[in-house]
Amino acid sequence: MIVAGFLLLAVGAADLVRQFAPRRWIGYLAVAVILLLLGSVSDALLPMLAGLVVGALWVWCMPSERPAPLGFWPAVLLGVLSIGAVVWLGARTDAGLIGSVWTLRSPFGDVPFDLAILTLGAAVFLLESSNLVVRAALDGEHTWRPAELRLVASDADVSIPAATDGAPGEQGHDAPAAGPPVEDAAVKGAAVEGATVESASVEGVTAVTPASDPRAGFKGGRLIGPLERILVMILTLAAAYPILAAMLAAKGIVRFPEISRDGETGARAEYFLVGSLVSWVIGLGAAFLVWWAAHS
């Protein structure tokens, strides 16, 4: 159990540092020191070291500035490791130095230190790390590139070189070989104005194209997603299933006006469904992991 807690805590803390820390190396150092202290007082240095190694591998496999090269498979592997640590390793009988003074009560009974670390790690993972997992799933399914966007992009790629290649040819054939400097200047001015108009039209095409991006209508996902997953985890652990169902249904109702403007491609609906389902699965998986650890 403590192994899964350190794994999730290290990964989630590393992603929070990447997202919010102005100087990442200071944030990474602070995370390492905190994990070292927790591992020392709980007699769990090996699980702590495993968490640091997995956190470093996660940062390398799941970059935040570009699409993940391995997709969301690192998240699948992390989930398998966490479930295996909870199912096969179980809870420890001795929590080290802090176990003798640790007391935490909840409406469900006493919470041991190992279970508290696991719950904290799962909650931290649901904040920013899960956003990376959802983004990797969307990137892997290419839900942000409907067919009409690909057609517009291909038309722009074909028309831009034609306009660029045509400008020098027209300038070379239409301009007289010898003439007054005024006429030459006029021809060059016209060519420059034509190139300016063409470049303006090309810029107009590229500026209009991203407006059809299905993700443009969904605002606040970076904040809504973590809050939603935390609520899913809490409501599932509290067995408040009617409230959970009402919350999930309310999200679809609120998003319906944006999805209804989808058109023929269905890109908005696909983006919403894939992102929501992946987010819900992560939240339910975290709740199941904590529930299993508490009842094992």
Coordinates of C-alpha atoms in Angstrom, one line a residue:
M1 CA 0.0 0.0 0.0
I2 CA 2.7 2.5 0.9
V3 CA 4.5 1.7 -2.4
A4 CA 1.4 2.8 -4.4
G5 CA 1.1 5.9 -2.3
F6 CA 4.7 7.0 -2.9
L7 CA 4.4 6.2 -6.6
L8 CA 1.3 8.3 -7.1
L9 CA 2.5 11.1 -4.8
A10 CA 5.8 11.4 -6.6
V11 CA 4.2 11.5 -10.1
G12 CA 1.5 13.9 -9.0
A13 CA 3.9 16.3 -7.2
A14 CA 6.3 16.3 -10.2
D15 CA 3.5 17.3 -12.6
L16 CA 2.4 20.1 -10.2
V17 CA 6.0 21.4 -10.2
R18 CA 6.1 21.3 -14.0
Q19 CA 2.8 23.2 -14.2
F20 CA 3.1 25.8 -11.5
A21 CA 6.7 26.2 -10.2
P22 CA 8.6 29.1 -11.8
R23 CA 11.9 27.3 -11.3
R24 CA 11.4 23.6 -11.7
W25 CA 14.7 22.4 -10.3
I26 CA 13.8 24.0 -6.9
G27 CA 10.4 22.4 -7.0
Y28 CA 11.8 19.0 -7.9
L29 CA 14.4 19.3 -5.0
A30 CA 11.6 20.3 -2.6
V31 CA 9.5 17.3 -3.7
A32 CA 12.5 14.9 -3.2
V33 CA 13.2 16.3 0.3
I34 CA 9.6 15.9 1.4
L35 CA 9.5 12.4 0.1
L36 CA 12.8 11.6 1.8
L37 CA 11.4 12.9 5.1
L38 CA 8.2 10.9 4.7
G39 CA 10.1 7.7 3.8
S40 CA 12.5 8.2 6.7
V41 CA 9.9 8.7 9.5
S42 CA 7.7 5.9 8.1
D43 CA 10.5 3.3 7.6
A44 CA 9.8 3.2 3.9
L45 CA 13.0 4.3 2.2
L46 CA 12.8 1.7 -0.6
P47 CA 9.2 2.7 -1.6
M48 CA 10.3 6.3 -1.5
L49 CA 13.2 5.6 -3.8
A50 CA 10.9 3.7 -6.1
G51 CA 8.6 6.7 -6.2
L52 CA 11.4 9.0 -7.1
V53 CA 12.5 6.7 -10.0
V54 CA 9.0 6.3 -11.3
G55 CA 8.4 10.1 -11.0
A56 CA 11.5 10.8 -13.1
L57 CA 10.5 8.2 -15.7
W58 CA 7.0 9.8 -15.8
V59 CA 8.4 13.3 -16.5
W60 CA 10.4 11.8 -19.3
C61 CA 7.6 9.7 -20.8
M62 CA 4.8 12.3 -20.4
P63 CA 6.0 15.7 -21.5
S64 CA 3.7 18.7 -20.9
E65 CA 4.9 20.8 -23.8
R66 CA 4.4 18.3 -26.7
P67 CA 2.4 15.2 -27.4
A68 CA 3.5 12.2 -25.4
P69 CA 5.6 9.8 -27.5
L70 CA 4.2 6.7 -25.8
G71 CA 0.6 8.0 -25.6
F72 CA -1.3 7.2 -22.4
W73 CA 0.4 3.8 -21.9
P74 CA 2.7 5.1 -19.1
A75 CA -0.5 5.8 -17.2
V76 CA -1.7 2.3 -17.8
L77 CA 1.6 0.9 -16.5
L78 CA 1.4 3.2 -13.5
G79 CA -2.1 2.0 -12.7
V80 CA -1.0 -1.7 -13.0
L81 CA 1.9 -1.1 -10.6
S82 CA -0.3 0.8 -8.1
I83 CA -3.0 -1.9 -8.2
G84 CA -0.4 -4.6 -7.8
A85 CA 1.2 -2.9 -4.9
V86 CA -2.1 -2.6 -3.1
V87 CA -3.4 -6.1 -3.9
W88 CA -0.2 -8.1 -3.4
L89 CA 1.8 -6.1 -0.9
G90 CA -1.1 -5.0 1.3
A91 CA -0.8 -2.9 4.5
R92 CA 2.2 -3.0 6.8
T93 CA 2.0 -3.9 10.4
D94 CA 4.7 -1.4 11.5
A95 CA 4.7 2.2 10.0
G96 CA 8.0 3.1 11.6
L97 CA 8.6 6.1 13.8
I98 CA 5.5 8.0 12.8
G99 CA 3.3 4.9 13.2
S100 CA 3.6 5.1 17.0
V101 CA 2.3 8.7 17.2
W102 CA 0.0 8.8 14.1
T103 CA -3.7 9.2 14.8
L104 CA -6.2 10.2 12.2
R105 CA -10.0 9.7 12.6
S106 CA -12.6 9.9 9.9
P107 CA -16.3 9.1 9.7
F108 CA -15.3 5.7 8.4
G109 CA -13.0 4.9 11.3
D110 CA -9.3 5.3 12.0
V111 CA -7.0 6.0 9.0
P112 CA -3.6 4.4 9.2
F113 CA -0.6 6.2 7.9
D114 CA -0.1 4.0 4.9
L115 CA -3.7 4.5 3.8
A116 CA -3.4 8.3 4.3
I117 CA -0.3 8.4 2.1
L118 CA -2.2 6.4 -0.6
T119 CA -5.2 8.7 -0.4
L120 CA -3.0 11.8 -0.6
G121 CA -1.1 10.3 -3.5
A122 CA -4.3 9.5 -5.4
A123 CA -5.7 12.9 -4.8
V124 CA -2.5 14.7 -6.0
F125 CA -2.4 12.5 -9.1
L126 CA -5.9 13.5 -10.0
L127 CA -5.0 17.2 -10.2
E128 CA -2.5 17.7 -13.0
S129 CA -1.2 14.2 -13.9
S130 CA -4.7 13.1 -14.9
N131 CA -4.9 16.2 -17.2
L132 CA -1.8 14.9 -19.0
V133 CA -3.4 11.4 -19.3
V134 CA -6.6 12.8 -20.7
R135 CA -4.7 15.0 -23.2
A136 CA -2.6 12.0 -24.3
A137 CA -5.8 10.0 -24.9
L138 CA -7.2 12.8 -27.0
D139 CA -4.0 13.1 -28.9
G140 CA -3.8 9.4 -29.5
E141 CA -7.4 9.3 -30.9
H142 CA -6.8 12.6 -33.0
T143 CA -10.2 13.9 -31.8
W144 CA -9.0 17.5 -32.4
R145 CA -8.6 17.0 -36.1
P146 CA -12.0 16.5 -37.8
A147 CA -12.2 15.8 -41.5
E148 CA -13.1 19.4 -42.5
L149 CA -10.0 20.7 -40.8
R150 CA -7.8 18.3 -42.7
L151 CA -9.4 19.4 -46.0
V152 CA -8.9 23.1 -45.2
A153 CA -5.3 22.4 -44.2
S154 CA -4.6 20.5 -47.4
D155 CA -6.1 23.2 -49.5
A156 CA -4.0 25.8 -47.8
D157 CA -0.9 23.8 -48.4
V158 CA -1.7 23.5 -52.1
S159 CA -2.6 27.1 -52.7
I160 CA 0.2 28.8 -50.7
P161 CA 3.1 27.5 -52.9
A162 CA 1.2 28.4 -56.1
A163 CA 0.8 32.0 -55.0
T164 CA 4.4 32.2 -53.9
D165 CA 5.8 30.7 -57.1
G166 CA 3.6 32.8 -59.3
A167 CA 4.8 36.2 -58.0
P168 CA 8.4 36.0 -59.4
G169 CA 7.2 34.6 -62.7
E170 CA 4.7 37.4 -63.2
Q171 CA 7.2 40.0 -62.2
G172 CA 9.8 38.6 -64.6
H173 CA 7.6 38.4 -67.7
D174 CA 5.3 41.4 -67.3
A175 CA 8.0 43.9 -66.4
P176 CA 9.7 45.5 -69.4
A177 CA 13.3 44.8 -70.1
A178 CA 14.3 48.4 -70.5
G179 CA 12.2 51.4 -69.6
P180 CA 12.1 54.5 -67.5
P181 CA 12.9 54.1 -63.8
V182 CA 9.4 55.3 -63.0
E183 CA 7.7 52.5 -64.8
D184 CA 10.0 50.0 -63.3
A185 CA 9.3 51.3 -59.8
A186 CA 5.6 51.2 -60.6
V187 CA 5.8 47.6 -61.7
K188 CA 7.8 46.6 -58.6
G189 CA 5.3 48.5 -56.4
A190 CA 2.4 46.6 -57.9
A191 CA 4.2 43.3 -57.5
V192 CA 4.9 44.1 -53.8
E193 CA 1.2 45.1 -53.3
G194 CA 0.1 41.9 -55.0
A195 CA 2.4 39.9 -52.7
T196 CA 1.1 41.8 -49.8
V197 CA -2.5 41.0 -50.7
E198 CA -1.7 37.3 -51.3
S199 CA 0.1 37.1 -48.0
A200 CA -2.8 38.7 -46.3
S201 CA -5.2 36.2 -47.8
V202 CA -2.9 33.3 -46.8
E203 CA -2.8 34.7 -43.3
G204 CA -6.6 35.0 -43.3
V205 CA -6.8 31.3 -44.2
T206 CA -4.5 30.2 -41.4
A207 CA -6.2 32.5 -39.0
V208 CA -9.7 31.2 -39.8
T209 CA -8.7 27.6 -39.8
P210 CA -8.1 27.2 -36.1
A211 CA -11.5 28.8 -35.3
S212 CA -13.0 25.5 -36.4
D213 CA -11.0 23.6 -33.8
P214 CA -13.5 21.6 -31.7
R215 CA -11.5 22.4 -28.5
A216 CA -12.0 26.1 -28.9
G217 CA -15.5 26.0 -27.4
F218 CA -14.6 24.0 -24.3
K219 CA -13.1 26.5 -21.7
G220 CA -11.9 25.8 -18.2
G221 CA -11.2 22.1 -18.7
R222 CA -7.9 22.4 -16.9
L223 CA -9.8 23.4 -13.7
I224 CA -13.0 21.5 -14.2
G225 CA -11.3 18.2 -14.8
P226 CA -9.4 18.0 -11.5
L227 CA -12.4 19.2 -9.5
E228 CA -14.6 16.7 -11.3
R229 CA -12.2 13.8 -10.6
I230 CA -11.8 14.7 -7.0
L231 CA -15.6 14.8 -6.6
V232 CA -16.0 11.5 -8.3
M233 CA -13.5 10.0 -5.9
I234 CA -15.1 11.5 -2.8
L235 CA -18.6 10.7 -3.8
T236 CA -17.7 7.1 -4.8
L237 CA -15.9 6.5 -1.5
A238 CA -18.9 8.0 0.4
A239 CA -21.3 5.7 -1.6
A240 CA -23.2 8.8 -2.7
Y241 CA -24.1 7.3 -6.1
P242 CA -27.3 9.4 -6.8
I243 CA -25.3 12.6 -6.3
L244 CA -22.5 11.2 -8.5
A245 CA -24.9 10.3 -11.3
A246 CA -26.6 13.7 -11.0
M247 CA -23.3 15.5 -11.3
L248 CA -22.2 13.6 -14.3
A249 CA -25.6 14.2 -16.0
A250 CA -25.4 17.9 -15.2
K251 CA -22.1 18.1 -17.0
G252 CA -23.6 16.7 -20.2
I253 CA -26.5 19.1 -19.9
V254 CA -24.3 22.2 -19.4
R255 CA -22.1 21.2 -22.4
F256 CA -25.0 20.3 -24.7
P257 CA -25.3 23.8 -26.3
E258 CA -21.6 23.6 -27.4
I259 CA -21.9 20.0 -28.6
S260 CA -25.1 20.8 -30.5
R261 CA -23.1 23.2 -32.7
D262 CA -21.0 20.3 -33.9
G263 CA -22.2 20.1 -37.5
E264 CA -21.6 16.9 -39.6
T265 CA -18.1 15.9 -38.3
G266 CA -19.1 15.1 -34.7
A267 CA -15.7 16.3 -33.5
R268 CA -17.0 18.2 -30.5
A269 CA -19.1 15.3 -29.2
E270 CA -16.2 12.9 -29.7
Y271 CA -13.9 15.2 -27.9
F272 CA -16.3 15.6 -25.0
L273 CA -17.1 11.9 -24.7
V274 CA -13.5 10.7 -24.9
G275 CA -12.2 13.3 -22.4
S276 CA -15.1 12.8 -20.0
L277 CA -14.9 9.0 -20.0
V278 CA -11.2 8.9 -19.5
S279 CA -11.5 11.5 -16.7
W280 CA -14.2 9.5 -15.0
V281 CA -12.3 6.2 -15.3
I282 CA -9.3 7.8 -13.6
G283 CA -11.4 9.2 -10.8
L284 CA -13.3 5.9 -10.3
G285 CA -10.0 3.9 -10.5
A286 CA -8.5 6.1 -7.7
A287 CA -11.6 5.6 -5.6
F288 CA -11.5 1.8 -6.1
L289 CA -7.8 1.8 -5.2
V290 CA -8.3 3.6 -1.9
W291 CA -11.4 1.5 -1.2
W292 CA -9.6 -1.8 -1.8
A293 CA -6.7 -0.6 0.4
A294 CA -9.0 0.4 3.2
H295 CA -10.8 -3.0 3.2
S296 CA -7.9 -5.3 2.7

